[in-house]
Every structure is written in C-alpha cells, then in structure tokens.
Amino acid sequence: MNVYDVILRNGFIVTEKGVTKGNIVITNGKITKVTNREIKGSSKVDIDASSYYILPGLIDTHVHFNEPGRLEWEGFETGSKSLAAGGVTTFFDMPLNSYPPTINKEAYLLKNEIGMQKSITNFRLWGGVVPENIENLAELSSCGVIGFKAFMSSSGIEDFQSCNDIELLKAMEKISQLSAILAVHAESQAIVTYLTEKMKKNKMLSAESYAKSRPIESEIEAVDRILTYAALTNCKTHIVHVTSSKVVSKVLEAKQRGVNVTVETCPHYLSLTSKDLEEKGAIAKCAPPLRNNTEVEMLWDCLKRGEIDVIGSDHSPSPSSMKAGNIFEAWGGISGAQTSLNVLLEEGYWKRNVPLETIVKLTATNPAKRFRLYPAKGTIEVGSDADLTIIDLEKSFELKKEHLFYKHQQSPYIGKKFRGQVLYTFVNGDLVYQV
Ligand SMILES: [Zn+2]
C-alpha cells in the first residue's frame, strides 16, 4: 500500500483557472497528485476536506517584520505565525524598519539567517534603495533579494532615506541592467511637505487634516513621474499600496503603452475609510491614508476589471505607545498580516461577488508570476510546492484581540465579523497552523 505524507480528500480546489472537486496528495513537500479518483493509501495526515476549499497558500508581497533591530515592534516568529493563521505561506519582508536596513550584503545575510531560524513560513527579502547604496545593488541582487524598494517621499524612519529623482533614475538604470524589479512608494514629497506644514502651522491636527495632507493628487503626481522613469530606463516597476482608481488608471495607461509595471493595493484600502481613521485613531493610520467610501468602491471596480495585479498587507506594526499623541506624530502603519484573506472573503467574495479564482489570482498566482516563483508557488499542480491553505468558506467569526498572533495584538478589524475561516495551513507539506 502507498504511504504518503498528506492526503486531502474531496475538497473544492481553487486555482486562478477555476474550482474543481478533487483529492490532493503531498509527498516530500511537493504536490504529487491532484485527481478526482479515489486515493488508495495511507498518510500521516489525512483530512476530509469535502466541505472545505483548498487554496494555494497566499504570498504576501509586503510586510515589515522589523527584525533585527526593532524586535519589540514585531519579528519573524510572531509575524510568520500570524501569516500562517491567515493562510499565507510565503512573505516578502521589506528592507526598512528593521535595523540595519537591508541595503548591503552584510545586512541581507544577517536578516536572512534570523529569518531561516525563526520563520515558520517561506520568505524572501526585499533589498533597499537609498541615496548612498547604488553600488551595493549588484551584490544584493546576487544574494537573492526578491526585488528592490525605494521611497519617493520620506519613509517615516531616519535610517532609510528616500531618493531624489536623479538617484531614482540611476538606481532604475542599474536595476534594469540586473533584470531585477523596483517596488516604489509613490507619494510626492513636495505636495506632502507643503500640505503638512500648512496644516501644522494652522494647528489643524485632526485625522481629517492628516488625510488631507496626503491627497490622491500626491500619489498621481509621483506615479506619473515614476512611470515616465520606468519607460526611460526600461526598469521593471511595481507600485505598492495604491489607494485610488485614479492612480490605477495611470498604471493601466502605462501598461497599454508598453511600460513593464504592476500595481498593488492593500486590504485596508478596500475595506476601511477616512471615517475609520477618525473613529479608531492611529490604529488605522497609514501612508498614503485611507480614502472615502466612493474611492473604496471604485477600487473594487478596478479589482473586478482585472486592473490590480497584487494584494499585499503592508503589515507595519509598532508598540502601542508609538500610536499615541496627535495623528501627525503617531506611527503610520496598519497591522493586517493575519487578516488579508478574511477581508477579501468578507468584503470581496461575500459582499461584492468577487470570485474565489480572482482572490487566488491576486494573492498567490500573480505575485508568484511577477516575482518569478511560478509554478512552484501560486498554484495547485503536480510538482508545485505543497503550500496550501484550507478554508471553511461559510464559517463566521468575530475577530477578537486574542486571535491575533502579532507581537502587539492590535488591528483595526478587532470586533469585525468575518465569514470564511482558515482551518489549516501547510508550508512545504508541513502543517504549520490548525485553528
Ligand atoms: Zn510598507
């Protein structure tokens, strides 16, 4: 009799192509069978998935786990546990908010070693682009960074400086030569500085003022500029955390004229509004800020039309003490790593008829393809890595603080009711989370 590592029986198997009923067999960390024929054999783990959905494990392209250097903010252990509980099996950690920032080979090797010891999921590291490290980009690329990240406006942290336009152009030329990809935080430093100074001078320090200090125009201006530079330097570009359909349409136009660009948004821009920032305070503060309800709906329309490529959490936590004080001074960053799939199921699948295939495409298949991990990741096929999550689509629950695996159990979603619960998560065939 055949002995396997894992058998998942009779589940609804979801890929970007559709939903089929079938069985999955896992051996030595890989998917070795996907079939609707009965599996004869035994295994250490044998799950009757007949009323559950099996998805490719999510790939979170955008987290800040702050380790090493700011372990009191988050860390690989707590961060990866929370991801696994949210159905995520691979994450890409950003180069900043950890210390030293990932801007050279030494910093990369240090962080990578810690991640290898502590993470319970797969991960890759982003390399940073700062004004003084253009000559380090080649060594970072050889180390195996998933891509590079640059800021067009202040990053919010002293040890990771934003680039001016000439520095960006030089970095993009280099990244293009390396056949790598640049992720960009695109807000206009000029617009943000001008408006922030004006608000502070007039003692306008409310949540509403904060939102107004970083308007959509600031994103549009920066995105227009970076798209021009991407065309000029032939640099593969990925625009992170876009908040508005007006920005998405700029990216779409650029794609149509042949620019190699993709666009990411985050669950919070699809589910929270500036009203949440007013009511919940700094727990819902991020940059760019949350927008109004009309923008949220227009962003969903973009998503449904296939104009958004990737959804990343931009999980960027801090100790709660840093969330105090006026909204301009409080740490900007939403804790969302654990709840991305929950938000997309509740707000997308259930409320707005977004098909499961689309959710899989945005959270697994597209990230795998864009960052060259496909078809090992991002799909459910014979030969792919056994990175899977199993969900009960119908199960409702209310998110409580104690459900969160974060170092700091804070989230703008505490108290929210979600339909769709993660039951099991497998990473390379190992069961790393069970509800
Ligand atoms: Zn970020």
PDB file of C-alpha atoms in Angstrom, residues 150-424:
ATOM      1  CA  ALA A 150      12.637  52.828  -2.930  1.00  0.00           C
ATOM      2  CA  PHE A 151      10.730  55.766  -1.494  1.00  0.00           C
ATOM      3  CA  MET A 152       9.868  58.942  -3.391  1.00  0.00           C
ATOM      4  CA  SER A 153       8.868  60.661  -0.144  1.00  0.00           C
ATOM      5  CA  SER A 154      10.051  60.362   3.442  1.00  0.00           C
ATOM      6  CA  SER A 155       9.837  56.754   4.687  1.00  0.00           C
ATOM      7  CA  GLY A 156       8.952  57.762   8.239  1.00  0.00           C
ATOM      8  CA  ILE A 157      12.197  56.370   9.606  1.00  0.00           C
ATOM      9  CA  GLU A 158      15.590  58.113   9.803  1.00  0.00           C
ATOM     10  CA  ASP A 159      17.723  55.143   8.811  1.00  0.00           C
ATOM     11  CA  PHE A 160      16.033  54.649   5.439  1.00  0.00           C
ATOM     12  CA  GLN A 161      16.187  57.770   3.324  1.00  0.00           C
ATOM     13  CA  SER A 162      14.075  58.482   0.267  1.00  0.00           C
ATOM     14  CA  CYS A 163      15.703  59.071  -3.124  1.00  0.00           C
ATOM     15  CA  ASN A 164      15.598  62.233  -5.186  1.00  0.00           C
ATOM     16  CA  ASP A 165      14.770  61.981  -8.878  1.00  0.00           C
ATOM     17  CA  ILE A 166      18.348  61.692 -10.126  1.00  0.00           C
ATOM     18  CA  GLU A 167      19.093  58.964  -7.578  1.00  0.00           C
ATOM     19  CA  LEU A 168      15.951  57.133  -8.653  1.00  0.00           C
ATOM     20  CA  LEU A 169      16.914  57.292 -12.317  1.00  0.00           C
ATOM     21  CA  LYS A 170      20.405  55.971 -11.586  1.00  0.00           C
ATOM     22  CA  ALA A 171      19.025  53.152  -9.432  1.00  0.00           C
ATOM     23  CA  MET A 172      16.436  52.228 -12.057  1.00  0.00           C
ATOM     24  CA  GLU A 173      19.081  52.065 -14.768  1.00  0.00           C
ATOM     25  CA  LYS A 174      21.108  49.709 -12.561  1.00  0.00           C
ATOM     26  CA  ILE A 175      18.098  47.571 -11.574  1.00  0.00           C
ATOM     27  CA  SER A 176      17.168  47.252 -15.234  1.00  0.00           C
ATOM     28  CA  GLN A 177      20.710  46.034 -16.031  1.00  0.00           C
ATOM     29  CA  LEU A 178      20.348  43.465 -13.226  1.00  0.00           C
ATOM     30  CA  SER A 179      16.988  42.313 -14.717  1.00  0.00           C
ATOM     31  CA  ALA A 180      15.500  42.937 -11.286  1.00  0.00           C
ATOM     32  CA  ILE A 181      12.337  44.786 -10.219  1.00  0.00           C
ATOM     33  CA  LEU A 182      11.828  48.026  -8.300  1.00  0.00           C
ATOM     34  CA  ALA A 183       8.936  48.486  -5.881  1.00  0.00           C
ATOM     35  CA  VAL A 184       8.109  52.121  -5.262  1.00  0.00           C
ATOM     36  CA  HIS A 185       6.331  54.021  -2.517  1.00  0.00           C
ATOM     37  CA  ALA A 186       4.894  56.755  -4.694  1.00  0.00           C
ATOM     38  CA  GLU A 187       3.787  59.933  -2.939  1.00  0.00           C
ATOM     39  CA  SER A 188       5.016  63.413  -3.850  1.00  0.00           C
ATOM     40  CA  GLN A 189       7.434  64.747  -1.247  1.00  0.00           C
ATOM     41  CA  ALA A 190       6.709  68.318  -2.385  1.00  0.00           C
ATOM     42  CA  ILE A 191       2.929  68.048  -2.050  1.00  0.00           C
ATOM     43  CA  VAL A 192       3.074  66.171   1.270  1.00  0.00           C
ATOM     44  CA  THR A 193       5.612  68.564   2.815  1.00  0.00           C
ATOM     45  CA  TYR A 194       3.754  71.649   1.610  1.00  0.00           C
ATOM     46  CA  LEU A 195       0.379  70.486   2.908  1.00  0.00           C
ATOM     47  CA  THR A 196       1.705  69.043   6.178  1.00  0.00           C
ATOM     48  CA  GLU A 197       3.477  72.299   7.041  1.00  0.00           C
ATOM     49  CA  LYS A 198       0.318  74.227   6.251  1.00  0.00           C
ATOM     50  CA  MET A 199      -1.832  72.004   8.494  1.00  0.00           C
ATOM     51  CA  LYS A 200       0.623  72.146  11.377  1.00  0.00           C
ATOM     52  CA  LYS A 201       1.023  75.925  11.099  1.00  0.00           C
ATOM     53  CA  ASN A 202      -2.756  76.344  11.324  1.00  0.00           C
ATOM     54  CA  LYS A 203      -2.956  73.849  14.222  1.00  0.00           C
ATOM     55  CA  MET A 204      -5.126  71.562  12.101  1.00  0.00           C
ATOM     56  CA  LEU A 205      -4.103  68.267  13.688  1.00  0.00           C
ATOM     57  CA  SER A 206      -7.224  66.148  13.286  1.00  0.00           C
ATOM     58  CA  ALA A 207      -7.445  62.825  11.475  1.00  0.00           C
ATOM     59  CA  GLU A 208      -9.259  64.636   8.676  1.00  0.00           C
ATOM     60  CA  SER A 209      -6.361  67.086   8.336  1.00  0.00           C
ATOM     61  CA  TYR A 210      -3.881  64.233   8.210  1.00  0.00           C
ATOM     62  CA  ALA A 211      -5.840  62.627   5.369  1.00  0.00           C
ATOM     63  CA  LYS A 212      -5.966  65.962   3.541  1.00  0.00           C
ATOM     64  CA  SER A 213      -2.220  66.422   3.900  1.00  0.00           C
ATOM     65  CA  ARG A 214      -1.645  63.365   1.687  1.00  0.00           C
ATOM     66  CA  PRO A 215      -4.260  63.668  -1.079  1.00  0.00           C
ATOM     67  CA  ILE A 216      -4.730  61.344  -4.060  1.00  0.00           C
ATOM     68  CA  GLU A 217      -3.101  64.032  -6.233  1.00  0.00           C
ATOM     69  CA  SER A 218       0.116  63.391  -4.366  1.00  0.00           C
ATOM     70  CA  GLU A 219       0.038  59.750  -5.468  1.00  0.00           C
ATOM     71  CA  ILE A 220      -0.934  60.639  -9.021  1.00  0.00           C
ATOM     72  CA  GLU A 221       1.930  63.105  -9.396  1.00  0.00           C
ATOM     73  CA  ALA A 222       4.527  60.643  -8.087  1.00  0.00           C
ATOM     74  CA  VAL A 223       3.160  57.681 -10.046  1.00  0.00           C
ATOM     75  CA  ASP A 224       3.152  59.696 -13.284  1.00  0.00           C
ATOM     76  CA  ARG A 225       6.780  60.585 -12.687  1.00  0.00           C
ATOM     77  CA  ILE A 226       7.940  57.078 -11.814  1.00  0.00           C
ATOM     78  CA  LEU A 227       6.113  55.643 -14.842  1.00  0.00           C
ATOM     79  CA  THR A 228       7.992  58.096 -17.056  1.00  0.00           C
ATOM     80  CA  TYR A 229      11.254  56.993 -15.446  1.00  0.00           C
ATOM     81  CA  ALA A 230      10.306  53.328 -15.830  1.00  0.00           C
ATOM     82  CA  ALA A 231       9.781  53.858 -19.558  1.00  0.00           C
ATOM     83  CA  LEU A 232      13.024  55.821 -19.856  1.00  0.00           C
ATOM     84  CA  THR A 233      15.190  53.287 -18.027  1.00  0.00           C
ATOM     85  CA  ASN A 234      13.291  50.154 -19.082  1.00  0.00           C
ATOM     86  CA  CYS A 235      13.108  49.221 -15.391  1.00  0.00           C
ATOM     87  CA  LYS A 236      10.521  46.666 -14.262  1.00  0.00           C
ATOM     88  CA  THR A 237       8.441  48.555 -11.720  1.00  0.00           C
ATOM     89  CA  HIS A 238       5.879  47.646  -9.081  1.00  0.00           C
ATOM     90  CA  ILE A 239       3.802  50.398  -7.467  1.00  0.00           C
ATOM     91  CA  VAL A 240       2.940  49.468  -3.897  1.00  0.00           C
ATOM     92  CA  HIS A 241      -0.131  50.326  -1.791  1.00  0.00           C
ATOM     93  CA  VAL A 242      -2.167  52.320  -4.259  1.00  0.00           C
ATOM     94  CA  THR A 243      -5.336  53.794  -2.722  1.00  0.00           C
ATOM     95  CA  SER A 244      -7.380  55.038  -5.653  1.00  0.00           C
ATOM     96  CA  SER A 245      -8.797  54.066  -9.045  1.00  0.00           C
ATOM     97  CA  LYS A 246      -7.360  57.355 -10.357  1.00  0.00           C
ATOM     98  CA  VAL A 247      -3.869  56.015  -9.649  1.00  0.00           C
ATOM     99  CA  VAL A 248      -4.714  52.566 -11.019  1.00  0.00           C
ATOM    100  CA  SER A 249      -5.840  54.139 -14.302  1.00  0.00           C
ATOM    101  CA  LYS A 250      -2.450  55.859 -14.658  1.00  0.00           C
ATOM    102  CA  VAL A 251      -0.791  52.464 -14.305  1.00  0.00           C
ATOM    103  CA  LEU A 252      -3.208  50.945 -16.812  1.00  0.00           C
ATOM    104  CA  GLU A 253      -2.408  53.641 -19.392  1.00  0.00           C
ATOM    105  CA  ALA A 254       1.307  53.000 -18.893  1.00  0.00           C
ATOM    106  CA  LYS A 255       0.834  49.240 -19.344  1.00  0.00           C
ATOM    107  CA  GLN A 256      -1.017  49.943 -22.572  1.00  0.00           C
ATOM    108  CA  ARG A 257       1.941  51.903 -23.918  1.00  0.00           C
ATOM    109  CA  GLY A 258       4.279  49.052 -23.046  1.00  0.00           C
ATOM    110  CA  VAL A 259       5.723  50.018 -19.659  1.00  0.00           C
ATOM    111  CA  ASN A 260       6.591  46.925 -17.580  1.00  0.00           C
ATOM    112  CA  VAL A 261       4.641  47.861 -14.444  1.00  0.00           C
ATOM    113  CA  THR A 262       2.338  46.198 -11.936  1.00  0.00           C
ATOM    114  CA  VAL A 263       0.246  47.636  -9.130  1.00  0.00           C
ATOM    115  CA  GLU A 264      -0.522  46.555  -5.573  1.00  0.00           C
ATOM    116  CA  THR A 265      -3.254  47.594  -3.196  1.00  0.00           C
ATOM    117  CA  CYS A 266      -3.904  46.516   0.401  1.00  0.00           C
ATOM    118  CA  PRO A 267      -6.939  45.043   2.162  1.00  0.00           C
ATOM    119  CA  HIS A 268      -7.328  48.216   4.248  1.00  0.00           C
ATOM    120  CA  TYR A 269      -7.836  50.414   1.167  1.00  0.00           C
ATOM    121  CA  LEU A 270     -10.614  48.027   0.133  1.00  0.00           C
ATOM    122  CA  SER A 271     -12.362  47.883   3.490  1.00  0.00           C
ATOM    123  CA  LEU A 272     -11.683  50.956   5.642  1.00  0.00           C
ATOM    124  CA  THR A 273     -12.267  54.666   5.064  1.00  0.00           C
ATOM    125  CA  SER A 274     -11.109  58.021   6.423  1.00  0.00           C
ATOM    126  CA  LYS A 275     -14.068  57.732   8.798  1.00  0.00           C
ATOM    127  CA  ASP A 276     -12.345  54.720  10.389  1.00  0.00           C
ATOM    128  CA  LEU A 277      -9.237  56.849  10.852  1.00  0.00           C
ATOM    129  CA  GLU A 278     -11.353  59.486  12.604  1.00  0.00           C
ATOM    130  CA  GLU A 279     -13.071  56.915  14.825  1.00  0.00           C
ATOM    131  CA  LYS A 280     -10.276  54.447  15.545  1.00  0.00           C
ATOM    132  CA  GLY A 281      -7.347  56.870  15.502  1.00  0.00           C
ATOM    133  CA  ALA A 282      -3.738  55.882  14.828  1.00  0.00           C
ATOM    134  CA  ILE A 283      -4.527  52.153  14.701  1.00  0.00           C
ATOM    135  CA  ALA A 284      -5.955  52.967  11.241  1.00  0.00           C
ATOM    136  CA  LYS A 285      -3.199  55.389  10.251  1.00  0.00           C
ATOM    137  CA  CYS A 286      -1.160  54.575   7.168  1.00  0.00           C
ATOM    138  CA  ALA A 287       0.546  56.399   4.326  1.00  0.00           C
ATOM    139  CA  PRO A 288      -0.947  57.035   1.877  1.00  0.00           C
ATOM    140  CA  PRO A 289      -4.028  57.416   4.097  1.00  0.00           C
ATOM    141  CA  LEU A 290      -7.423  55.726   3.935  1.00  0.00           C
ATOM    142  CA  ARG A 291      -9.802  57.359   1.438  1.00  0.00           C
ATOM    143  CA  ASN A 292     -13.580  57.837   1.332  1.00  0.00           C
ATOM    144  CA  ASN A 293     -16.301  55.316   0.574  1.00  0.00           C
ATOM    145  CA  THR A 294     -16.621  56.269  -3.099  1.00  0.00           C
ATOM    146  CA  GLU A 295     -12.905  55.618  -3.598  1.00  0.00           C
ATOM    147  CA  VAL A 296     -13.201  52.249  -1.874  1.00  0.00           C
ATOM    148  CA  GLU A 297     -15.992  51.190  -4.239  1.00  0.00           C
ATOM    149  CA  MET A 298     -14.106  52.453  -7.293  1.00  0.00           C
ATOM    150  CA  LEU A 299     -11.055  50.473  -6.187  1.00  0.00           C
ATOM    151  CA  TRP A 300     -13.202  47.311  -6.025  1.00  0.00           C
ATOM    152  CA  ASP A 301     -14.399  48.078  -9.566  1.00  0.00           C
ATOM    153  CA  CYS A 302     -10.752  48.215 -10.705  1.00  0.00           C
ATOM    154  CA  LEU A 303     -10.096  44.915  -8.968  1.00  0.00           C
ATOM    155  CA  LYS A 304     -13.087  43.281 -10.672  1.00  0.00           C
ATOM    156  CA  ARG A 305     -11.931  44.547 -14.072  1.00  0.00           C
ATOM    157  CA  GLY A 306      -8.539  42.904 -13.500  1.00  0.00           C
ATOM    158  CA  GLU A 307      -6.660  46.211 -13.285  1.00  0.00           C
ATOM    159  CA  ILE A 308      -4.991  45.431  -9.957  1.00  0.00           C
ATOM    160  CA  ASP A 309      -2.203  42.854 -10.020  1.00  0.00           C
ATOM    161  CA  VAL A 310      -1.350  42.087  -6.417  1.00  0.00           C
ATOM    162  CA  ILE A 311      -2.736  42.464  -2.902  1.00  0.00           C
ATOM    163  CA  GLY A 312      -0.178  42.817  -0.106  1.00  0.00           C
ATOM    164  CA  SER A 313      -0.903  43.541   3.535  1.00  0.00           C
ATOM    165  CA  ASP A 314       1.731  46.251   4.162  1.00  0.00           C
ATOM    166  CA  HIS A 315       1.712  44.960   7.742  1.00  0.00           C
ATOM    167  CA  SER A 316       3.653  47.667   9.560  1.00  0.00           C
ATOM    168  CA  PRO A 317       3.169  47.416  13.308  1.00  0.00           C
ATOM    169  CA  SER A 318       4.638  49.292  16.235  1.00  0.00           C
ATOM    170  CA  PRO A 319       4.313  49.175  20.022  1.00  0.00           C
ATOM    171  CA  SER A 320       1.054  50.821  21.091  1.00  0.00           C
ATOM    172  CA  SER A 321       2.984  53.612  22.843  1.00  0.00           C
ATOM    173  CA  MET A 322       4.001  54.833  19.367  1.00  0.00           C
ATOM    174  CA  LYS A 323       0.361  55.050  18.361  1.00  0.00           C
ATOM    175  CA  ALA A 324      -0.314  57.735  20.960  1.00  0.00           C
ATOM    176  CA  GLY A 325      -0.230  61.516  20.574  1.00  0.00           C
ATOM    177  CA  ASN A 326      -1.563  63.580  17.704  1.00  0.00           C
ATOM    178  CA  ILE A 327      -2.238  61.770  14.452  1.00  0.00           C
ATOM    179  CA  PHE A 328       0.575  63.512  12.558  1.00  0.00           C
ATOM    180  CA  GLU A 329       3.170  62.264  15.067  1.00  0.00           C
ATOM    181  CA  ALA A 330       1.803  58.754  15.683  1.00  0.00           C
ATOM    182  CA  TRP A 331       3.438  55.801  13.892  1.00  0.00           C
ATOM    183  CA  GLY A 332       1.858  55.217  10.490  1.00  0.00           C
ATOM    184  CA  GLY A 333       1.289  51.558   9.705  1.00  0.00           C
ATOM    185  CA  ILE A 334      -1.615  49.131   9.911  1.00  0.00           C
ATOM    186  CA  SER A 335      -1.339  45.631  11.377  1.00  0.00           C
ATOM    187  CA  GLY A 336      -3.021  43.455   8.789  1.00  0.00           C
ATOM    188  CA  ALA A 337      -0.850  40.420   8.015  1.00  0.00           C
ATOM    189  CA  GLN A 338      -3.234  37.910   9.592  1.00  0.00           C
ATOM    190  CA  THR A 339      -6.495  39.148   8.105  1.00  0.00           C
ATOM    191  CA  SER A 340      -5.870  39.756   4.375  1.00  0.00           C
ATOM    192  CA  LEU A 341      -7.778  36.670   3.237  1.00  0.00           C
ATOM    193  CA  ASN A 342     -10.572  37.278   5.770  1.00  0.00           C
ATOM    194  CA  VAL A 343     -11.086  40.816   4.456  1.00  0.00           C
ATOM    195  CA  LEU A 344     -11.096  39.653   0.830  1.00  0.00           C
ATOM    196  CA  LEU A 345     -13.576  36.847   1.555  1.00  0.00           C
ATOM    197  CA  GLU A 346     -15.941  39.012   3.599  1.00  0.00           C
ATOM    198  CA  GLU A 347     -15.746  42.228   1.590  1.00  0.00           C
ATOM    199  CA  GLY A 348     -14.990  40.685  -1.803  1.00  0.00           C
ATOM    200  CA  TYR A 349     -16.448  37.207  -2.155  1.00  0.00           C
ATOM    201  CA  TRP A 350     -19.479  37.620   0.084  1.00  0.00           C
ATOM    202  CA  LYS A 351     -20.388  41.297  -0.290  1.00  0.00           C
ATOM    203  CA  ARG A 352     -19.294  42.087  -3.842  1.00  0.00           C
ATOM    204  CA  ASN A 353     -19.426  38.765  -5.727  1.00  0.00           C
ATOM    205  CA  VAL A 354     -15.692  38.629  -6.371  1.00  0.00           C
ATOM    206  CA  PRO A 355     -14.951  35.037  -7.461  1.00  0.00           C
ATOM    207  CA  LEU A 356     -12.561  32.915  -5.397  1.00  0.00           C
ATOM    208  CA  GLU A 357     -10.443  32.495  -8.542  1.00  0.00           C
ATOM    209  CA  THR A 358      -9.847  36.242  -8.582  1.00  0.00           C
ATOM    210  CA  ILE A 359      -8.857  36.274  -4.913  1.00  0.00           C
ATOM    211  CA  VAL A 360      -6.387  33.426  -5.564  1.00  0.00           C
ATOM    212  CA  LYS A 361      -5.013  35.249  -8.590  1.00  0.00           C
ATOM    213  CA  LEU A 362      -4.377  38.486  -6.659  1.00  0.00           C
ATOM    214  CA  THR A 363      -2.934  36.899  -3.533  1.00  0.00           C
ATOM    215  CA  ALA A 364      -0.987  33.942  -4.931  1.00  0.00           C
ATOM    216  CA  THR A 365      -0.791  33.396  -8.694  1.00  0.00           C
ATOM    217  CA  ASN A 366       0.024  36.932  -9.817  1.00  0.00           C
ATOM    218  CA  PRO A 367       2.628  37.527  -7.076  1.00  0.00           C
ATOM    219  CA  ALA A 368       4.253  34.175  -7.957  1.00  0.00           C
ATOM    220  CA  LYS A 369       4.352  35.073 -11.643  1.00  0.00           C
ATOM    221  CA  ARG A 370       5.550  38.653 -11.183  1.00  0.00           C
ATOM    222  CA  PHE A 371       8.320  37.638  -8.786  1.00  0.00           C
ATOM    223  CA  ARG A 372       9.358  34.508 -10.691  1.00  0.00           C
ATOM    224  CA  LEU A 373       8.204  31.878  -8.209  1.00  0.00           C
ATOM    225  CA  TYR A 374       5.607  30.325 -10.527  1.00  0.00           C
ATOM    226  CA  PRO A 375       4.651  27.467 -10.950  1.00  0.00           C
ATOM    227  CA  ALA A 376       6.496  26.210  -7.846  1.00  0.00           C
ATOM    228  CA  LYS A 377       4.224  28.619  -5.984  1.00  0.00           C
ATOM    229  CA  GLY A 378       0.907  30.333  -6.686  1.00  0.00           C
ATOM    230  CA  THR A 379      -0.973  27.318  -7.992  1.00  0.00           C
ATOM    231  CA  ILE A 380      -2.089  23.777  -7.149  1.00  0.00           C
ATOM    232  CA  GLU A 381      -0.463  21.434  -9.649  1.00  0.00           C
ATOM    233  CA  VAL A 382       1.578  18.254  -9.614  1.00  0.00           C
ATOM    234  CA  GLY A 383       5.158  19.333  -8.955  1.00  0.00           C
ATOM    235  CA  SER A 384       4.283  22.576  -7.152  1.00  0.00           C
ATOM    236  CA  ASP A 385       5.429  23.189  -3.582  1.00  0.00           C
ATOM    237  CA  ALA A 386       2.870  21.955  -1.058  1.00  0.00           C
ATOM    238  CA  ASP A 387       1.992  25.467   0.170  1.00  0.00           C
ATOM    239  CA  LEU A 388      -1.735  25.311   0.786  1.00  0.00           C
ATOM    240  CA  THR A 389      -4.458  26.710   2.956  1.00  0.00           C
ATOM    241  CA  ILE A 390      -7.798  25.086   3.669  1.00  0.00           C
ATOM    242  CA  ILE A 391     -10.774  27.275   4.479  1.00  0.00           C
ATOM    243  CA  ASP A 392     -14.331  26.879   5.661  1.00  0.00           C
ATOM    244  CA  LEU A 393     -15.968  29.459   3.444  1.00  0.00           C
ATOM    245  CA  GLU A 394     -19.244  29.520   5.387  1.00  0.00           C
ATOM    246  CA  LYS A 395     -17.876  29.733   8.919  1.00  0.00           C
ATOM    247  CA  SER A 396     -18.495  33.108  10.582  1.00  0.00           C
ATOM    248  CA  PHE A 397     -16.490  34.539  13.428  1.00  0.00           C
ATOM    249  CA  GLU A 398     -15.857  37.844  15.125  1.00  0.00           C
ATOM    250  CA  LEU A 399     -12.196  38.880  15.252  1.00  0.00           C
ATOM    251  CA  LYS A 400     -11.020  39.170  18.840  1.00  0.00           C
ATOM    252  CA  LYS A 401      -7.759  40.525  20.145  1.00  0.00           C
ATOM    253  CA  GLU A 402      -6.763  37.088  21.422  1.00  0.00           C
ATOM    254  CA  HIS A 403      -6.999  35.597  17.907  1.00  0.00           C
ATOM    255  CA  LEU A 404      -4.062  37.713  16.799  1.00  0.00           C
ATOM    256  CA  PHE A 405      -0.551  36.236  16.779  1.00  0.00           C
ATOM    257  CA  TYR A 406       1.113  39.642  16.371  1.00  0.00           C
ATOM    258  CA  LYS A 407       3.612  40.829  18.945  1.00  0.00           C
ATOM    259  CA  HIS A 408       1.148  43.639  19.644  1.00  0.00           C
ATOM    260  CA  GLN A 409      -2.419  42.444  19.454  1.00  0.00           C
ATOM    261  CA  GLN A 410      -3.782  45.460  17.673  1.00  0.00           C
ATOM    262  CA  SER A 411      -5.799  45.656  14.486  1.00  0.00           C
ATOM    263  CA  PRO A 412      -8.405  47.999  13.014  1.00  0.00           C
ATOM    264  CA  TYR A 413     -10.522  44.870  12.415  1.00  0.00           C
ATOM    265  CA  ILE A 414     -11.000  43.806  16.053  1.00  0.00           C
ATOM    266  CA  GLY A 415     -14.747  43.391  16.563  1.00  0.00           C
ATOM    267  CA  LYS A 416     -15.429  42.889  12.852  1.00  0.00           C
ATOM    268  CA  LYS A 417     -17.463  39.880  11.745  1.00  0.00           C
ATOM    269  CA  PHE A 418     -15.921  37.772   9.008  1.00  0.00           C
ATOM    270  CA  ARG A 419     -17.394  34.907   7.021  1.00  0.00           C
ATOM    271  CA  GLY A 420     -14.711  32.466   5.874  1.00  0.00           C
ATOM    272  CA  GLN A 421     -12.189  30.964   8.272  1.00  0.00           C
ATOM    273  CA  VAL A 422      -8.731  29.494   7.762  1.00  0.00           C
ATOM    274  CA  LEU A 423      -8.690  25.944   9.192  1.00  0.00           C
ATOM    275  CA  TYR A 424      -5.284  24.567   8.158  1.00  0.00           C
TER     276      TYR A 424
END
